[in-house]
Short mmCIF file of C-alpha atoms in Angstrom, two decimals:
data_model
loop_
_atom_site.label_atom_id
_atom_site.label_comp_id
_atom_site.label_asym_id
_atom_site.label_seq_id
_atom_site.Cartn_x
_atom_site.Cartn_y
_atom_site.Cartn_z
CA UNK Y 1 90.69 20.50 -16.87
CA UNK Y 2 92.47 17.17 -17.33
CA UNK Y 3 92.44 14.78 -14.38
CA UNK Y 4 95.67 13.21 -13.10
CA UNK Y 5 94.52 9.80 -14.44
CA UNK Y 6 93.93 11.27 -17.92
CA UNK Y 7 97.40 12.86 -17.90
CA UNK Y 8 99.00 9.53 -16.91
CA UNK Y 9 97.13 7.69 -19.68
CA UNK Y 10 98.26 10.27 -22.19
CA UNK Y 11 101.86 10.00 -20.96
CA UNK Y 12 101.91 6.19 -21.25
CA UNK Y 13 100.35 6.36 -24.72
CA UNK Y 14 102.99 8.84 -25.89
CA UNK Y 15 105.73 6.74 -24.35
CA UNK Y 16 104.48 3.63 -26.11
CA UNK Y 17 104.44 5.43 -29.45
CA UNK Y 18 107.91 6.84 -28.84
CA UNK Y 19 109.30 3.39 -28.03
CA UNK Y 20 108.37 2.15 -31.51
CA UNK Y 21 109.46 5.33 -33.30
CA UNK Y 22 112.87 4.03 -34.36
CA UNK Y 23 113.41 3.25 -38.07
CA UNK Y 24 113.98 -0.41 -37.21
CA UNK Y 25 110.71 -0.68 -35.34
CA UNK Y 26 108.76 1.07 -38.04
CA UNK Y 27 110.40 -1.03 -40.73
CA UNK Y 28 109.62 -4.21 -38.84
CA UNK Y 29 106.02 -3.08 -38.45
CA UNK Y 30 105.65 -2.41 -42.17
CA UNK Y 31 107.54 -5.33 -43.62
CA UNK Y 32 106.51 -8.07 -41.17
CA UNK Y 33 102.79 -7.60 -40.60
CA UNK Y 34 101.00 -10.42 -38.77
CA UNK Y 35 98.52 -12.23 -41.02
CA UNK Y 36 94.96 -11.29 -40.08
CA UNK Y 37 92.83 -14.38 -39.43
CA UNK Y 38 89.18 -14.20 -40.42
CA UNK Y 39 87.05 -13.70 -37.25
CA UNK Y 40 85.27 -16.80 -35.94
CA UNK Y 41 81.84 -15.14 -36.19
CA UNK Y 42 82.41 -14.43 -39.89
CA UNK Y 43 83.54 -18.01 -40.49
CA UNK Y 44 80.44 -19.38 -38.75
CA UNK Y 45 78.15 -17.12 -40.75
CA UNK Y 46 79.70 -18.11 -44.08
CA UNK Y 47 80.05 -21.86 -43.48
CA UNK Y 48 77.39 -23.86 -45.33
CA UNK Y 49 78.53 -27.43 -44.73
CA UNK Y 50 76.79 -28.79 -41.55
CA UNK Y 51 79.73 -30.98 -40.54
CA UNK Y 52 82.27 -28.17 -40.95
CA UNK Y 53 79.90 -25.79 -39.14
CA UNK Y 54 79.67 -28.22 -36.22
CA UNK Y 55 83.46 -28.59 -35.91
CA UNK Y 56 84.00 -24.84 -36.29
CA UNK Y 57 81.54 -24.03 -33.50
CA UNK Y 58 83.00 -26.75 -31.29
CA UNK Y 59 86.50 -25.36 -31.83
CA UNK Y 60 85.26 -22.01 -30.55
CA UNK Y 61 83.47 -23.40 -27.49
CA UNK Y 62 85.63 -21.22 -25.21
CA UNK Y 63 85.58 -18.16 -27.46
CA UNK Y 64 83.48 -15.59 -25.58
CA UNK Y 65 82.81 -13.64 -28.76
CA UNK Y 66 81.05 -16.72 -30.10
CA UNK Y 67 79.34 -18.22 -27.06
CA UNK Y 68 78.03 -14.87 -25.82
CA UNK Y 69 76.70 -13.96 -29.25
CA UNK Y 70 73.02 -14.94 -29.31
CA UNK Y 71 72.71 -14.67 -33.08
CA UNK Y 72 75.71 -16.96 -33.69
CA UNK Y 73 74.22 -19.58 -31.36
CA UNK Y 74 70.71 -19.37 -32.84
CA UNK Y 75 71.91 -19.30 -36.43
CA UNK Y 76 74.17 -22.33 -35.95
CA UNK Y 77 71.46 -24.38 -34.24
CA UNK Y 78 68.87 -23.33 -36.82
CA UNK Y 79 71.05 -24.40 -39.74
CA UNK Y 80 71.99 -27.71 -38.12
CA UNK Y 81 68.29 -28.38 -37.42
CA UNK Y 82 67.48 -27.54 -41.03
CA UNK Y 83 70.05 -30.12 -42.11
CA UNK Y 84 68.53 -32.69 -39.73
CA UNK Y 85 71.75 -32.92 -37.67
CA UNK Y 86 70.14 -33.05 -34.24
CA UNK Y 87 73.05 -35.17 -33.04
CA UNK Y 88 75.37 -32.23 -33.68
CA UNK Y 89 73.01 -29.86 -31.84
CA UNK Y 90 72.90 -32.19 -28.83
CA UNK Y 91 76.69 -32.54 -28.80
CA UNK Y 92 77.29 -28.78 -28.95
CA UNK Y 93 74.69 -27.77 -26.37
CA UNK Y 94 75.48 -30.56 -23.91
CA UNK Y 95 79.14 -29.61 -24.11
CA UNK Y 96 78.29 -25.96 -23.44
CA UNK Y 97 76.50 -26.97 -20.22
CA UNK Y 98 79.72 -28.43 -18.81
CA UNK Y 99 81.66 -25.19 -19.28
CA UNK Y 100 81.85 -22.40 -16.63
CA UNK Y 101 78.99 -20.47 -18.26
CA UNK Y 102 76.76 -23.49 -17.55
CA UNK Y 103 76.48 -22.25 -13.96
CA UNK Y 104 74.64 -19.11 -15.12
CA UNK Y 105 70.87 -19.39 -15.31
CA UNK Y 106 70.71 -16.93 -18.20
CA UNK Y 107 73.01 -19.16 -20.25
CA UNK Y 108 71.10 -22.36 -19.42
CA UNK Y 109 67.88 -20.53 -20.26
CA UNK Y 110 69.28 -19.85 -23.72
CA UNK Y 111 70.13 -23.54 -24.19
CA UNK Y 112 66.56 -24.49 -23.20
CA UNK Y 113 65.19 -22.09 -25.80
CA UNK Y 114 67.63 -23.31 -28.46
CA UNK Y 115 66.56 -26.90 -27.92
CA UNK Y 116 62.98 -25.68 -28.21
CA UNK Y 117 63.65 -23.91 -31.52
CA UNK Y 118 65.21 -27.10 -32.85
CA UNK Y 119 62.08 -29.03 -31.86
CA UNK Y 120 64.03 -31.04 -29.24
CA UNK Y 121 61.50 -30.63 -26.44
CA UNK Y 122 62.70 -33.54 -24.27
CA UNK Y 123 66.27 -32.20 -24.31
CA UNK Y 124 64.98 -28.75 -23.32
CA UNK Y 125 63.00 -30.14 -20.38
CA UNK Y 126 65.86 -32.41 -19.28
CA UNK Y 127 68.12 -29.36 -19.27
CA UNK Y 128 65.71 -27.62 -16.91
CA UNK Y 129 65.31 -30.65 -14.65
CA UNK Y 130 69.10 -31.19 -14.45
CA UNK Y 131 70.15 -27.60 -13.73
CA UNK Y 132 71.25 -28.47 -10.19
CA UNK Y 133 73.80 -30.92 -11.64
CA UNK Y 134 75.65 -27.96 -13.15
CA UNK Y 135 75.47 -25.90 -9.95
CA UNK Y 136 72.87 -23.64 -11.53
CA UNK Y 137 69.96 -22.31 -9.48
CA UNK Y 138 66.42 -22.48 -10.90
CA UNK Y 139 64.13 -19.47 -10.80
CA UNK Y 140 60.89 -18.58 -12.50
CA UNK Y 141 62.92 -17.38 -15.52
CA UNK Y 142 64.17 -20.86 -16.43
CA UNK Y 143 60.76 -22.29 -15.50
CA UNK Y 144 59.10 -19.93 -17.98
CA UNK Y 145 61.60 -20.86 -20.70
CA UNK Y 146 60.88 -24.58 -20.24
CA UNK Y 147 57.14 -23.90 -20.07
CA UNK Y 148 57.25 -21.91 -23.31
CA UNK Y 149 59.06 -24.75 -25.09
CA UNK Y 150 56.57 -27.29 -23.75
CA UNK Y 151 53.56 -25.25 -24.96
CA UNK Y 152 54.91 -25.52 -28.51
CA UNK Y 153 54.01 -29.23 -28.44
CA UNK Y 154 50.29 -28.35 -28.07
CA UNK Y 155 50.07 -31.19 -25.53
CA UNK Y 156 47.40 -29.91 -23.14
CA UNK Y 157 47.89 -32.72 -20.60
CA UNK Y 158 51.67 -32.23 -20.49
CA UNK Y 159 51.32 -28.47 -20.00
CA UNK Y 160 48.79 -28.90 -17.17
CA UNK Y 161 50.98 -31.52 -15.48
CA UNK Y 162 54.05 -29.26 -15.74
CA UNK Y 163 52.39 -26.19 -14.21
CA UNK Y 164 50.80 -28.24 -11.42
CA UNK Y 165 53.88 -30.30 -10.49
CA UNK Y 166 57.06 -28.35 -11.20
CA UNK Y 167 56.52 -25.16 -9.13
CA UNK Y 168 55.84 -27.26 -6.00
CA UNK Y 169 58.63 -29.74 -6.74
CA UNK Y 170 61.33 -27.10 -7.20
CA UNK Y 171 59.96 -24.28 -5.06
CA UNK Y 172 59.44 -21.94 -8.02
CA UNK Y 173 56.95 -19.09 -7.64
CA UNK Y 174 55.12 -18.55 -10.91
CA UNK Y 175 54.61 -14.98 -12.11
CA UNK Y 176 52.40 -13.16 -14.60
CA UNK Y 177 54.73 -14.16 -17.43
CA UNK Y 178 54.08 -17.83 -16.59
CA UNK Y 179 50.34 -17.19 -16.59
CA UNK Y 180 50.47 -15.36 -19.94
CA UNK Y 181 52.46 -18.20 -21.55
CA UNK Y 182 49.83 -20.73 -20.45
CA UNK Y 183 46.88 -18.54 -21.42
CA UNK Y 184 48.30 -17.92 -24.88
CA UNK Y 185 48.99 -21.65 -25.35
CA UNK Y 186 45.48 -22.65 -24.27
CA UNK Y 187 43.97 -20.03 -26.59
CA UNK Y 188 46.02 -21.35 -29.51
CA UNK Y 189 44.80 -24.85 -28.68
CA UNK Y 190 41.21 -23.61 -28.76
CA UNK Y 191 40.68 -23.98 -25.01
CA UNK Y 192 39.39 -20.44 -24.43
CA UNK Y 193 37.28 -21.26 -21.38
CA UNK Y 194 40.23 -22.95 -19.68
CA UNK Y 195 42.41 -19.92 -20.50
CA UNK Y 196 39.85 -17.58 -18.93
CA UNK Y 197 39.53 -19.76 -15.81
CA UNK Y 198 43.33 -19.78 -15.39
CA UNK Y 199 43.27 -15.96 -15.28
CA UNK Y 200 40.54 -16.06 -12.61
CA UNK Y 201 42.31 -18.71 -10.49
CA UNK Y 202 45.69 -16.99 -10.70
CA UNK Y 203 44.17 -13.70 -9.60
CA UNK Y 204 42.80 -15.46 -6.52
CA UNK Y 205 46.37 -16.53 -5.77
CA UNK Y 206 47.56 -12.94 -5.98
CA UNK Y 207 48.85 -12.85 -9.56
CA UNK Y 208 47.11 -9.85 -11.09
CA UNK Y 209 46.34 -10.03 -14.84
CA UNK Y 210 48.20 -7.44 -16.91
CA UNK Y 211 47.40 -5.81 -20.24
CA UNK Y 212 48.94 -8.75 -22.14
CA UNK Y 213 46.63 -11.19 -20.33
CA UNK Y 214 43.54 -9.20 -21.22
CA UNK Y 215 44.64 -8.44 -24.79
CA UNK Y 216 45.31 -12.13 -25.51
CA UNK Y 217 41.91 -13.21 -24.20
CA UNK Y 218 39.95 -10.36 -25.80
CA UNK Y 219 41.55 -11.05 -29.18
CA UNK Y 220 40.84 -14.78 -29.05
CA UNK Y 221 37.22 -14.41 -27.91
CA UNK Y 222 36.60 -11.90 -30.71
CA UNK Y 223 38.16 -14.27 -33.26
CA UNK Y 224 35.91 -17.04 -31.93
CA UNK Y 225 32.86 -14.78 -32.46
CA UNK Y 226 32.17 -14.75 -28.73
CA UNK Y 227 31.85 -11.00 -28.71
CA UNK Y 228 29.90 -10.73 -25.44
CA UNK Y 229 32.79 -12.26 -23.51
CA UNK Y 230 35.35 -10.17 -25.43
CA UNK Y 231 33.40 -6.99 -24.59
CA UNK Y 232 33.04 -8.13 -20.99
CA UNK Y 233 36.80 -8.64 -20.69
CA UNK Y 234 37.39 -5.15 -22.13
CA UNK Y 235 35.05 -3.66 -19.51
CA UNK Y 236 36.60 -5.78 -16.74
CA UNK Y 237 40.09 -4.63 -17.71
CA UNK Y 238 39.07 -0.96 -17.57
CA UNK Y 239 37.16 -1.50 -14.31
CA UNK Y 240 40.24 -3.07 -12.70
CA UNK Y 241 42.35 -0.05 -13.70
CA UNK Y 242 44.39 -1.87 -16.34
CA UNK Y 243 44.94 0.65 -19.15
CA UNK Y 244 44.69 -0.79 -22.69
CA UNK Y 245 47.85 -0.46 -24.80
CA UNK Y 246 48.24 -0.03 -28.56
CA UNK Y 247 47.79 -3.76 -29.22
CA UNK Y 248 44.60 -3.89 -27.13
CA UNK Y 249 43.11 -0.91 -28.95
CA UNK Y 250 43.99 -2.46 -32.32
CA UNK Y 251 42.25 -5.71 -31.34
CA UNK Y 252 39.12 -3.80 -30.32
CA UNK Y 253 39.20 -1.57 -33.42
CA UNK Y 254 39.57 -4.62 -35.67
CA UNK Y 255 36.52 -6.19 -34.02
CA UNK Y 256 34.47 -3.00 -34.56
CA UNK Y 257 35.64 -2.60 -38.17
CA UNK Y 258 34.81 -6.23 -38.97
CA UNK Y 259 31.30 -5.68 -37.57
CA UNK Y 260 30.85 -2.67 -39.92
CA UNK Y 261 30.93 -0.33 -36.93
CA UNK Y 262 33.44 2.00 -38.55
CA UNK Y 263 32.29 5.15 -36.74
CA UNK Y 264 32.83 3.51 -33.35
CA UNK Y 265 36.24 2.28 -34.50
CA UNK Y 266 37.13 5.83 -35.49
CA UNK Y 267 35.91 7.19 -32.13
CA UNK Y 268 38.05 4.62 -30.34
CA UNK Y 269 41.08 5.77 -32.34
CA UNK Y 270 40.35 9.33 -31.17
CA UNK Y 271 40.12 8.11 -27.58
CA UNK Y 272 43.52 6.45 -27.91
CA UNK Y 273 45.11 9.75 -28.80
CA UNK Y 274 43.43 11.51 -25.86
CA UNK Y 275 45.00 8.87 -23.60
CA UNK Y 276 48.41 9.59 -25.11
CA UNK Y 277 48.58 6.38 -27.18
CA UNK Y 278 49.56 7.11 -30.78
CA UNK Y 279 47.82 5.01 -33.44
CA UNK Y 280 50.15 3.11 -35.76
CA UNK Y 281 49.85 2.00 -39.40
CA UNK Y 282 47.80 -1.02 -38.30
CA UNK Y 283 45.27 1.20 -36.50
CA UNK Y 284 44.83 3.53 -39.47
CA UNK Y 285 44.55 0.64 -41.92
CA UNK Y 286 41.83 -0.99 -39.80
CA UNK Y 287 39.81 2.24 -39.58
CA UNK Y 288 40.28 3.02 -43.29
CA UNK Y 289 39.24 -0.50 -44.23
CA UNK Y 290 36.31 -0.30 -41.83
CA UNK Y 291 34.97 2.84 -43.51
CA UNK Y 292 35.56 1.38 -46.98
CA UNK Y 293 33.72 -1.85 -46.17
CA UNK Y 294 30.86 0.08 -44.60
CA UNK Y 295 30.50 2.16 -47.75
CA UNK Y 296 31.95 5.43 -46.44
CA UNK Y 297 34.70 5.96 -49.00
CA UNK Y 298 34.87 9.73 -48.47
CA UNK Y 299 35.44 9.21 -44.75
CA UNK Y 300 38.16 6.66 -45.54
CA UNK Y 301 39.87 9.33 -47.68
CA UNK Y 302 39.69 11.80 -44.80
CA UNK Y 303 41.27 9.34 -42.40
CA UNK Y 304 43.99 8.64 -44.97
CA UNK Y 305 44.62 12.40 -45.36
CA UNK Y 306 44.89 12.80 -41.57
CA UNK Y 307 47.29 9.85 -41.47
CA UNK Y 308 49.45 11.52 -44.14
CA UNK Y 309 49.26 14.97 -42.50
CA UNK Y 310 50.71 13.57 -39.26
CA UNK Y 311 53.87 12.53 -41.07
CA UNK Y 312 53.09 8.82 -41.32
CA UNK Y 313 54.02 6.98 -44.49
CA UNK Y 314 51.58 4.39 -45.84
CA UNK Y 315 52.67 0.77 -45.79
CA UNK Y 316 51.75 -1.85 -48.35
CA UNK Y 317 48.53 -2.81 -46.50
CA UNK Y 318 47.19 0.75 -46.51
CA UNK Y 319 48.05 1.18 -50.19
CA UNK Y 320 46.35 -2.09 -51.11
CA UNK Y 321 43.22 -1.26 -49.09
CA UNK Y 322 42.86 2.26 -50.50
CA UNK Y 323 43.54 1.33 -54.14
CA UNK Y 324 41.13 -1.61 -54.03
CA UNK Y 325 38.24 0.44 -52.63
CA UNK Y 326 39.01 3.54 -54.73
CA UNK Y 327 38.71 1.39 -57.84
CA UNK Y 328 35.51 -0.09 -56.48
CA UNK Y 329 34.19 3.44 -55.92
CA UNK Y 330 35.25 4.48 -59.47
CA UNK Y 331 37.75 7.10 -58.17
CA UNK Y 332 40.38 6.10 -60.72
CA UNK Y 333 42.31 9.39 -60.52
CA UNK Y 334 43.32 8.96 -56.87
CA UNK Y 335 43.67 5.19 -57.35
CA UNK Y 336 46.14 5.86 -60.19
CA UNK Y 337 48.24 8.25 -58.07
CA UNK Y 338 48.44 5.81 -55.15
CA UNK Y 339 49.04 2.79 -57.39
CA UNK Y 340 51.90 4.56 -59.17
CA UNK Y 341 53.51 5.53 -55.84
CA UNK Y 342 53.30 2.07 -54.30
CA UNK Y 343 54.45 0.23 -57.46
CA UNK Y 344 57.57 2.39 -57.54
CA UNK Y 345 58.34 1.01 -54.07
CA UNK Y 346 57.89 -2.54 -55.44
CA UNK Y 347 54.59 -2.89 -53.56
CA UNK Y 348 51.83 -4.14 -55.82
CA UNK Y 349 48.06 -4.51 -55.54
CA UNK Y 350 46.69 -7.84 -56.71
CA UNK Y 351 46.16 -8.37 -60.43
CA UNK Y 352 42.37 -8.04 -60.17
CA UNK Y 353 42.74 -4.53 -58.72
CA UNK Y 354 45.25 -3.53 -61.40
CA UNK Y 355 42.86 -4.95 -64.03
CA UNK Y 356 39.99 -2.80 -62.68
CA UNK Y 357 42.22 0.28 -62.61
CA UNK Y 358 43.37 -0.20 -66.21
CA UNK Y 359 39.80 -0.68 -67.37
CA UNK Y 360 38.74 2.50 -65.57
CA UNK Y 361 41.62 4.62 -66.89
CA UNK Y 362 40.98 3.37 -70.43
CA UNK Y 363 37.27 4.13 -70.16
CA UNK Y 364 38.13 7.68 -69.02
CA UNK Y 365 40.45 8.11 -72.02
CA UNK Y 366 43.59 8.23 -69.84
CA UNK Y 367 45.69 5.89 -72.00
CA UNK Y 368 49.02 7.43 -70.96
CA UNK Y 369 48.34 6.75 -67.29
CA UNK Y 370 47.11 3.24 -68.10
CA UNK Y 371 50.30 2.50 -70.06
CA UNK Y 372 52.46 3.70 -67.14
CA UNK Y 373 50.61 1.40 -64.70
CA UNK Y 374 51.08 -1.51 -67.13
CA UNK Y 375 54.80 -0.72 -67.51
CA UNK Y 376 55.23 -0.65 -63.73
CA UNK Y 377 53.29 -3.91 -63.37
CA UNK Y 378 55.64 -5.52 -65.91
CA UNK Y 379 58.66 -4.38 -63.85
CA UNK Y 380 57.56 -6.24 -60.71
CA UNK Y 381 60.20 -8.35 -58.96
CA UNK Y 382 59.42 -11.21 -58.81
CA UNK Y 383 57.29 -10.85 -61.95
CA UNK Y 384 53.59 -11.55 -62.18
CA UNK Y 385 52.78 -14.80 -64.05
CA UNK Y 386 53.02 -14.38 -67.84
CA UNK Y 387 49.33 -15.26 -68.29
CA UNK Y 388 48.26 -12.46 -65.92
CA UNK Y 389 50.50 -9.90 -67.63
CA UNK Y 390 49.10 -10.97 -71.02
CA UNK Y 391 45.57 -10.38 -69.71
CA UNK Y 392 46.56 -6.86 -68.56
CA UNK Y 393 48.11 -6.07 -71.98
CA UNK Y 394 44.92 -7.21 -73.70
CA UNK Y 395 42.95 -4.45 -71.94
CA UNK Y 396 44.96 -1.74 -73.68
CA UNK Y 397 45.18 -3.54 -77.02
CA UNK Y 398 41.39 -3.72 -77.34
CA UNK Y 399 39.84 -0.81 -79.26
#
């Protein structure tokens, strides 16, 4: 049943149509169409000249379709930075701060991040420090944005000074996102012990580590071959009731696979599924590679079959892993099938693997299959170097 409001809308719509239904109105509509101007977003996207791009964006400073479009902002700043026109970036972003949207923290946060992406760290921090001048309130969100930009400088002293001074100075309460930004930055700077101690100290202050905290630390300690600490963090996470997510499981499975503990990696993948966490292509590739490297090619094939049976489609990494180890294990028939499938998707194993496959097919008297692989290799976009293709052709030309 139509509501009264719907009926009124319908009536007004019909009335509007009827009012323009005269021949004169229709004729005027047909013969005097208004010229359609190209939308500002399209113009910005297509403009390649930095100076024209700057003036075009500036002319649309009040156009909500432009200023509220994150991609338009990021793309413009990125292209101006690429052209080295940091003066234009400063002009545009400083002007934006004076407009009404400059009173919104979310908008200022975006400007901080844009300055960061352009490598203009001082401008990003000044924007944070001066937020009160624009009538914009600071919260932990803008603090985290400024902190993230600062960590990109890899200046350990500056990061420590910022996290020790700014929260007290501006009355900002840091959260787990702040902690994770700092921990990730310290890990990337190679300060793993400091990163771990930050987690401990923050927990004492009531900020409980989350799965991202643990995953970051576990991954970095494993990469640094400090497996005892990585294992300890895994156990601590479980003990504290923090359930690992897909990324955490993949980090642990990668560690086990790299240590040639493929069976444990496979068991962990089974555990994931019991916990309701579905493995992804990365998980399967790690387990497959783990079995291959440990010398269990038949088990790798089984895992691949299970992967396929569940409706997953192999990505380039899985293809490359399987083809490489199938050739190594002299299973050229299956290697040929997989190589043909992936090449038709414009995914290619490296030339050494293709070389081994062609040699194997030729030795088995399968010249037709070898020729097809060579033809597909020659169709690669972009092409393999001419010298490598010539070496592949030589295999089939030899008697």
